Amino acid sequence: MAIQYQQNITVFSGRTKSLMKWRLHLFRYHKFKRRPPMGLRMSVVPEPDNPYDPNALTVEMPGLEDLPAQVRNVVTDPKRGTTVKSLAGKCIGRLPGSLASVLSHMSSEIELEGMTCVAKGPPCPSFFPWPLMHQKGGGAVIPCELHVRATHNKERAMAKLQEGFGDMGPEKAVLTLH
């Protein structure tokens, strides 16, 4: 069964693992003002000290020692003079809360092995179903692709995703599940 929305989620299955890919937008660019380089794999980690969301997940740049030497001096934001190495180890943004909640539940039930994120475009204004650019909670977002590796097969991962999407609010209107 395919649920069609505006952005893509695809689940790939290997021998013993499933790789799930999401197209989504990172939030809080307007707060962090850190533009990541396109194509660089970043870590997705829990933010347990977030006072507003116990399931919050942040996207963090790799540490300096983990950055390829050829990209360290690349300027990602000419206006601010930001280079890749100046972003090393820093938070870039957060996953949408409803998706973070689904992934948190999947983590406890499906044993997720890890999550990474890759920027796919420059920051852009937030859009429905989230608050608009100048509304409370709105701001610039970063288009990206989320990669999630689970230990179970594709069918089980898909079932958990469909279950989680059923519980989402209007945010599911910008996700696709294949």
PDB file of C-alpha atoms in Angstrom:
ATOM      1  CA  MET A   1       0.000   0.000   0.000  1.00  0.00           C
ATOM      2  CA  ALA A   2       1.348   3.426  -0.892  1.00  0.00           C
ATOM      3  CA  ILE A   3       0.288   6.568   0.898  1.00  0.00           C
ATOM      4  CA  GLN A   4       0.922   9.542  -1.404  1.00  0.00           C
ATOM      5  CA  TYR A   5       1.952  12.920  -0.017  1.00  0.00           C
ATOM      6  CA  GLN A   6       4.299  15.660  -1.256  1.00  0.00           C
ATOM      7  CA  GLN A   7       7.664  14.398  -0.034  1.00  0.00           C
ATOM      8  CA  ASN A   8       9.228  10.951  -0.316  1.00  0.00           C
ATOM      9  CA  ILE A   9       9.827   8.135   2.123  1.00  0.00           C
ATOM     10  CA  THR A  10      11.235   4.961   0.632  1.00  0.00           C
ATOM     11  CA  VAL A  11      12.108   1.790   2.513  1.00  0.00           C
ATOM     12  CA  PHE A  12      14.887  -0.371   1.082  1.00  0.00           C
ATOM     13  CA  SER A  13      15.617  -3.836   2.406  1.00  0.00           C
ATOM     14  CA  GLY A  14      18.975  -5.583   2.591  1.00  0.00           C
ATOM     15  CA  ARG A  15      19.741  -9.072   3.898  1.00  0.00           C
ATOM     16  CA  THR A  16      19.135  -8.302   7.553  1.00  0.00           C
ATOM     17  CA  LYS A  17      18.607  -4.560   7.553  1.00  0.00           C
ATOM     18  CA  SER A  18      16.203  -2.019   6.153  1.00  0.00           C
ATOM     19  CA  LEU A  19      17.299   1.419   5.024  1.00  0.00           C
ATOM     20  CA  MET A  20      14.534   3.981   5.090  1.00  0.00           C
ATOM     21  CA  LYS A  21      14.875   7.302   3.279  1.00  0.00           C
ATOM     22  CA  TRP A  22      12.794  10.403   3.941  1.00  0.00           C
ATOM     23  CA  ARG A  23      12.673  13.692   2.075  1.00  0.00           C
ATOM     24  CA  LEU A  24      11.935  16.335   4.681  1.00  0.00           C
ATOM     25  CA  HIS A  25      12.873  19.775   5.947  1.00  0.00           C
ATOM     26  CA  LEU A  26      15.034  20.541   8.971  1.00  0.00           C
ATOM     27  CA  PHE A  27      13.650  23.168  11.279  1.00  0.00           C
ATOM     28  CA  ARG A  28      15.185  26.053  13.218  1.00  0.00           C
ATOM     29  CA  TYR A  29      17.618  27.237  10.532  1.00  0.00           C
ATOM     30  CA  HIS A  30      16.596  30.767  11.526  1.00  0.00           C
ATOM     31  CA  LYS A  31      17.761  29.998  15.073  1.00  0.00           C
ATOM     32  CA  PHE A  32      21.010  28.156  14.366  1.00  0.00           C
ATOM     33  CA  LYS A  33      21.894  29.959  11.078  1.00  0.00           C
ATOM     34  CA  ARG A  34      24.164  27.080  10.075  1.00  0.00           C
ATOM     35  CA  ARG A  35      23.984  26.100   6.419  1.00  0.00           C
ATOM     36  CA  PRO A  36      25.431  22.618   5.848  1.00  0.00           C
ATOM     37  CA  PRO A  37      27.171  21.632   2.620  1.00  0.00           C
ATOM     38  CA  MET A  38      25.039  19.715   0.140  1.00  0.00           C
ATOM     39  CA  GLY A  39      25.640  15.969   0.134  1.00  0.00           C
ATOM     40  CA  LEU A  40      27.576  15.640   3.414  1.00  0.00           C
ATOM     41  CA  ARG A  41      26.209  12.929   5.730  1.00  0.00           C
ATOM     42  CA  MET A  42      25.347  14.313   9.191  1.00  0.00           C
ATOM     43  CA  SER A  43      24.323  12.481  12.377  1.00  0.00           C
ATOM     44  CA  VAL A  44      20.785  12.477  13.748  1.00  0.00           C
ATOM     45  CA  VAL A  45      20.842  12.249  17.534  1.00  0.00           C
ATOM     46  CA  PRO A  46      18.335  12.473  20.395  1.00  0.00           C
ATOM     47  CA  GLU A  47      18.050  15.749  22.273  1.00  0.00           C
ATOM     48  CA  PRO A  48      17.010  14.454  25.720  1.00  0.00           C
ATOM     49  CA  ASP A  49      17.339  17.857  27.404  1.00  0.00           C
ATOM     50  CA  ASN A  50      14.796  19.529  25.091  1.00  0.00           C
ATOM     51  CA  PRO A  51      12.216  20.980  27.522  1.00  0.00           C
ATOM     52  CA  TYR A  52       9.443  21.026  24.902  1.00  0.00           C
ATOM     53  CA  ASP A  53       9.767  17.610  23.264  1.00  0.00           C
ATOM     54  CA  PRO A  54      11.184  14.466  24.912  1.00  0.00           C
ATOM     55  CA  ASN A  55      11.371  12.821  21.452  1.00  0.00           C
ATOM     56  CA  ALA A  56      13.309  15.676  19.802  1.00  0.00           C
ATOM     57  CA  LEU A  57      16.001  14.695  17.302  1.00  0.00           C
ATOM     58  CA  THR A  58      18.734  17.076  16.145  1.00  0.00           C
ATOM     59  CA  VAL A  59      20.975  16.950  13.095  1.00  0.00           C
ATOM     60  CA  GLU A  60      24.659  17.496  13.863  1.00  0.00           C
ATOM     61  CA  MET A  61      27.669  18.009  11.629  1.00  0.00           C
ATOM     62  CA  PRO A  62      30.472  15.437  11.897  1.00  0.00           C
ATOM     63  CA  GLY A  63      33.408  16.343  14.132  1.00  0.00           C
ATOM     64  CA  LEU A  64      36.421  17.977  12.495  1.00  0.00           C
ATOM     65  CA  GLU A  65      38.372  14.699  12.513  1.00  0.00           C
ATOM     66  CA  ASP A  66      35.536  13.006  10.596  1.00  0.00           C
ATOM     67  CA  LEU A  67      35.254  15.668   7.879  1.00  0.00           C
ATOM     68  CA  PRO A  68      36.998  14.924   4.577  1.00  0.00           C
ATOM     69  CA  ALA A  69      40.018  17.236   4.236  1.00  0.00           C
ATOM     70  CA  GLN A  70      38.884  18.469   0.815  1.00  0.00           C
ATOM     71  CA  VAL A  71      35.625  19.956   2.197  1.00  0.00           C
ATOM     72  CA  ARG A  72      36.863  21.540   5.434  1.00  0.00           C
ATOM     73  CA  ASN A  73      37.521  24.979   3.920  1.00  0.00           C
ATOM     74  CA  VAL A  74      34.464  25.061   1.662  1.00  0.00           C
ATOM     75  CA  VAL A  75      32.345  28.170   2.328  1.00  0.00           C
ATOM     76  CA  THR A  76      28.724  27.171   2.931  1.00  0.00           C
ATOM     77  CA  ASP A  77      27.342  30.640   3.679  1.00  0.00           C
ATOM     78  CA  PRO A  78      29.226  33.520   1.996  1.00  0.00           C
ATOM     79  CA  LYS A  79      27.120  36.142   3.821  1.00  0.00           C
ATOM     80  CA  ARG A  80      28.344  34.901   7.218  1.00  0.00           C
ATOM     81  CA  GLY A  81      31.701  33.526   6.024  1.00  0.00           C
ATOM     82  CA  THR A  82      30.798  30.086   7.366  1.00  0.00           C
ATOM     83  CA  THR A  83      33.067  27.203   6.391  1.00  0.00           C
ATOM     84  CA  VAL A  84      32.470  23.491   6.827  1.00  0.00           C
ATOM     85  CA  LYS A  85      35.168  23.253   9.512  1.00  0.00           C
ATOM     86  CA  SER A  86      33.535  26.089  11.510  1.00  0.00           C
ATOM     87  CA  LEU A  87      30.365  23.953  11.643  1.00  0.00           C
ATOM     88  CA  ALA A  88      32.168  20.777  12.778  1.00  0.00           C
ATOM     89  CA  GLY A  89      30.307  19.044  15.600  1.00  0.00           C
ATOM     90  CA  LYS A  90      27.543  21.686  15.768  1.00  0.00           C
ATOM     91  CA  CYS A  91      23.777  21.324  15.606  1.00  0.00           C
ATOM     92  CA  ILE A  92      22.316  22.275  12.217  1.00  0.00           C
ATOM     93  CA  GLY A  93      18.605  21.872  12.985  1.00  0.00           C
ATOM     94  CA  ARG A  94      15.850  19.571  14.215  1.00  0.00           C
ATOM     95  CA  LEU A  95      13.657  16.979  12.570  1.00  0.00           C
ATOM     96  CA  PRO A  96       9.942  17.817  12.526  1.00  0.00           C
ATOM     97  CA  GLY A  97       8.449  16.832  15.894  1.00  0.00           C
ATOM     98  CA  SER A  98       5.818  14.445  14.554  1.00  0.00           C
ATOM     99  CA  LEU A  99       8.435  12.498  12.586  1.00  0.00           C
ATOM    100  CA  ALA A 100      10.806  12.476  15.577  1.00  0.00           C
ATOM    101  CA  SER A 101       8.001  10.987  17.673  1.00  0.00           C
ATOM    102  CA  VAL A 102       7.392   8.200  15.129  1.00  0.00           C
ATOM    103  CA  LEU A 103      11.126   7.439  14.952  1.00  0.00           C
ATOM    104  CA  SER A 104      11.383   7.403  18.742  1.00  0.00           C
ATOM    105  CA  HIS A 105       8.656   4.758  18.933  1.00  0.00           C
ATOM    106  CA  MET A 106      10.266   2.799  16.100  1.00  0.00           C
ATOM    107  CA  SER A 107      13.567   2.946  17.948  1.00  0.00           C
ATOM    108  CA  SER A 108      12.068   1.229  20.958  1.00  0.00           C
ATOM    109  CA  GLU A 109      10.094  -1.330  18.919  1.00  0.00           C
ATOM    110  CA  ILE A 110      12.240  -1.970  15.838  1.00  0.00           C
ATOM    111  CA  GLU A 111      15.703  -1.278  17.244  1.00  0.00           C
ATOM    112  CA  LEU A 112      16.959   1.428  14.919  1.00  0.00           C
ATOM    113  CA  GLU A 113      20.709   1.202  14.387  1.00  0.00           C
ATOM    114  CA  GLY A 114      21.316   4.769  13.374  1.00  0.00           C
ATOM    115  CA  MET A 115      20.135   7.811  11.475  1.00  0.00           C
ATOM    116  CA  THR A 116      21.930  10.230   9.182  1.00  0.00           C
ATOM    117  CA  CYS A 117      20.806  13.260   7.219  1.00  0.00           C
ATOM    118  CA  VAL A 118      22.022  14.864   3.976  1.00  0.00           C
ATOM    119  CA  ALA A 119      21.165  18.445   2.944  1.00  0.00           C
ATOM    120  CA  LYS A 120      19.579  18.539  -0.513  1.00  0.00           C
ATOM    121  CA  GLY A 121      19.003  22.264  -1.012  1.00  0.00           C
ATOM    122  CA  PRO A 122      19.473  25.748   0.419  1.00  0.00           C
ATOM    123  CA  PRO A 123      17.315  27.087   3.265  1.00  0.00           C
ATOM    124  CA  CYS A 124      13.805  28.144   2.257  1.00  0.00           C
ATOM    125  CA  PRO A 125      10.780  29.634   4.086  1.00  0.00           C
ATOM    126  CA  SER A 126       8.707  27.202   6.169  1.00  0.00           C
ATOM    127  CA  PHE A 127       5.378  26.214   4.651  1.00  0.00           C
ATOM    128  CA  PHE A 128       2.056  24.582   5.543  1.00  0.00           C
ATOM    129  CA  PRO A 129       1.378  22.435   7.540  1.00  0.00           C
ATOM    130  CA  TRP A 130       3.937  24.108   9.778  1.00  0.00           C
ATOM    131  CA  PRO A 131       3.747  27.751  10.855  1.00  0.00           C
ATOM    132  CA  LEU A 132       4.638  30.134   8.056  1.00  0.00           C
ATOM    133  CA  MET A 133       7.879  32.117   7.993  1.00  0.00           C
ATOM    134  CA  HIS A 134       6.772  35.035  10.181  1.00  0.00           C
ATOM    135  CA  GLN A 135       4.404  33.145  12.493  1.00  0.00           C
ATOM    136  CA  LYS A 136       5.385  31.828  15.911  1.00  0.00           C
ATOM    137  CA  GLY A 137       7.229  28.546  15.363  1.00  0.00           C
ATOM    138  CA  GLY A 138       7.861  29.316  11.690  1.00  0.00           C
ATOM    139  CA  GLY A 139      11.113  30.252  10.000  1.00  0.00           C
ATOM    140  CA  ALA A 140      13.532  28.980   7.404  1.00  0.00           C
ATOM    141  CA  VAL A 141      13.889  25.243   6.854  1.00  0.00           C
ATOM    142  CA  ILE A 142      16.530  23.142   5.069  1.00  0.00           C
ATOM    143  CA  PRO A 143      15.443  20.512   2.513  1.00  0.00           C
ATOM    144  CA  CYS A 144      17.170  17.228   3.287  1.00  0.00           C
ATOM    145  CA  GLU A 145      17.035  13.463   3.038  1.00  0.00           C
ATOM    146  CA  LEU A 146      16.935  11.330   6.177  1.00  0.00           C
ATOM    147  CA  HIS A 147      18.442   7.816   6.168  1.00  0.00           C
ATOM    148  CA  VAL A 148      17.330   5.409   8.893  1.00  0.00           C
ATOM    149  CA  ARG A 149      18.793   1.935   9.318  1.00  0.00           C
ATOM    150  CA  ALA A 150      16.606  -0.603  11.094  1.00  0.00           C
ATOM    151  CA  THR A 151      17.394  -4.190  12.066  1.00  0.00           C
ATOM    152  CA  HIS A 152      14.133  -5.694  10.808  1.00  0.00           C
ATOM    153  CA  ASN A 153      12.741  -6.449   7.378  1.00  0.00           C
ATOM    154  CA  LYS A 154      11.040  -4.050   5.014  1.00  0.00           C
ATOM    155  CA  GLU A 155       7.509  -5.266   5.727  1.00  0.00           C
ATOM    156  CA  ARG A 156       7.799  -4.756   9.472  1.00  0.00           C
ATOM    157  CA  ALA A 157       9.412  -1.341   9.049  1.00  0.00           C
ATOM    158  CA  MET A 158       6.674  -0.308   6.612  1.00  0.00           C
ATOM    159  CA  ALA A 159       3.979  -1.487   9.003  1.00  0.00           C
ATOM    160  CA  LYS A 160       5.450   0.584  11.826  1.00  0.00           C
ATOM    161  CA  LEU A 161       5.759   3.638   9.567  1.00  0.00           C
ATOM    162  CA  GLN A 162       2.148   3.325   8.409  1.00  0.00           C
ATOM    163  CA  GLU A 163       0.998   2.959  12.007  1.00  0.00           C
ATOM    164  CA  GLY A 164       2.996   6.030  13.034  1.00  0.00           C
ATOM    165  CA  PHE A 165       1.761   8.079  10.077  1.00  0.00           C
ATOM    166  CA  GLY A 166      -1.815   7.278  11.018  1.00  0.00           C
ATOM    167  CA  ASP A 167      -1.206   9.006  14.351  1.00  0.00           C
ATOM    168  CA  MET A 168       0.394  12.112  12.790  1.00  0.00           C
ATOM    169  CA  GLY A 169      -1.463  15.360  12.392  1.00  0.00           C
ATOM    170  CA  PRO A 170      -1.456  17.492   9.245  1.00  0.00           C
ATOM    171  CA  GLU A 171       2.347  17.091   8.989  1.00  0.00           C
ATOM    172  CA  LYS A 172       1.828  13.814   7.166  1.00  0.00           C
ATOM    173  CA  ALA A 173       0.613  15.885   4.205  1.00  0.00           C
ATOM    174  CA  VAL A 174       4.256  16.575   3.291  1.00  0.00           C
ATOM    175  CA  LEU A 175       5.566  12.991   3.489  1.00  0.00           C
ATOM    176  CA  THR A 176       5.332  10.031   1.117  1.00  0.00           C
ATOM    177  CA  LEU A 177       5.448   6.398   2.176  1.00  0.00           C
ATOM    178  CA  HIS A 178       6.223   3.864  -0.587  1.00  0.00           C
TER     179      HIS A 178
END
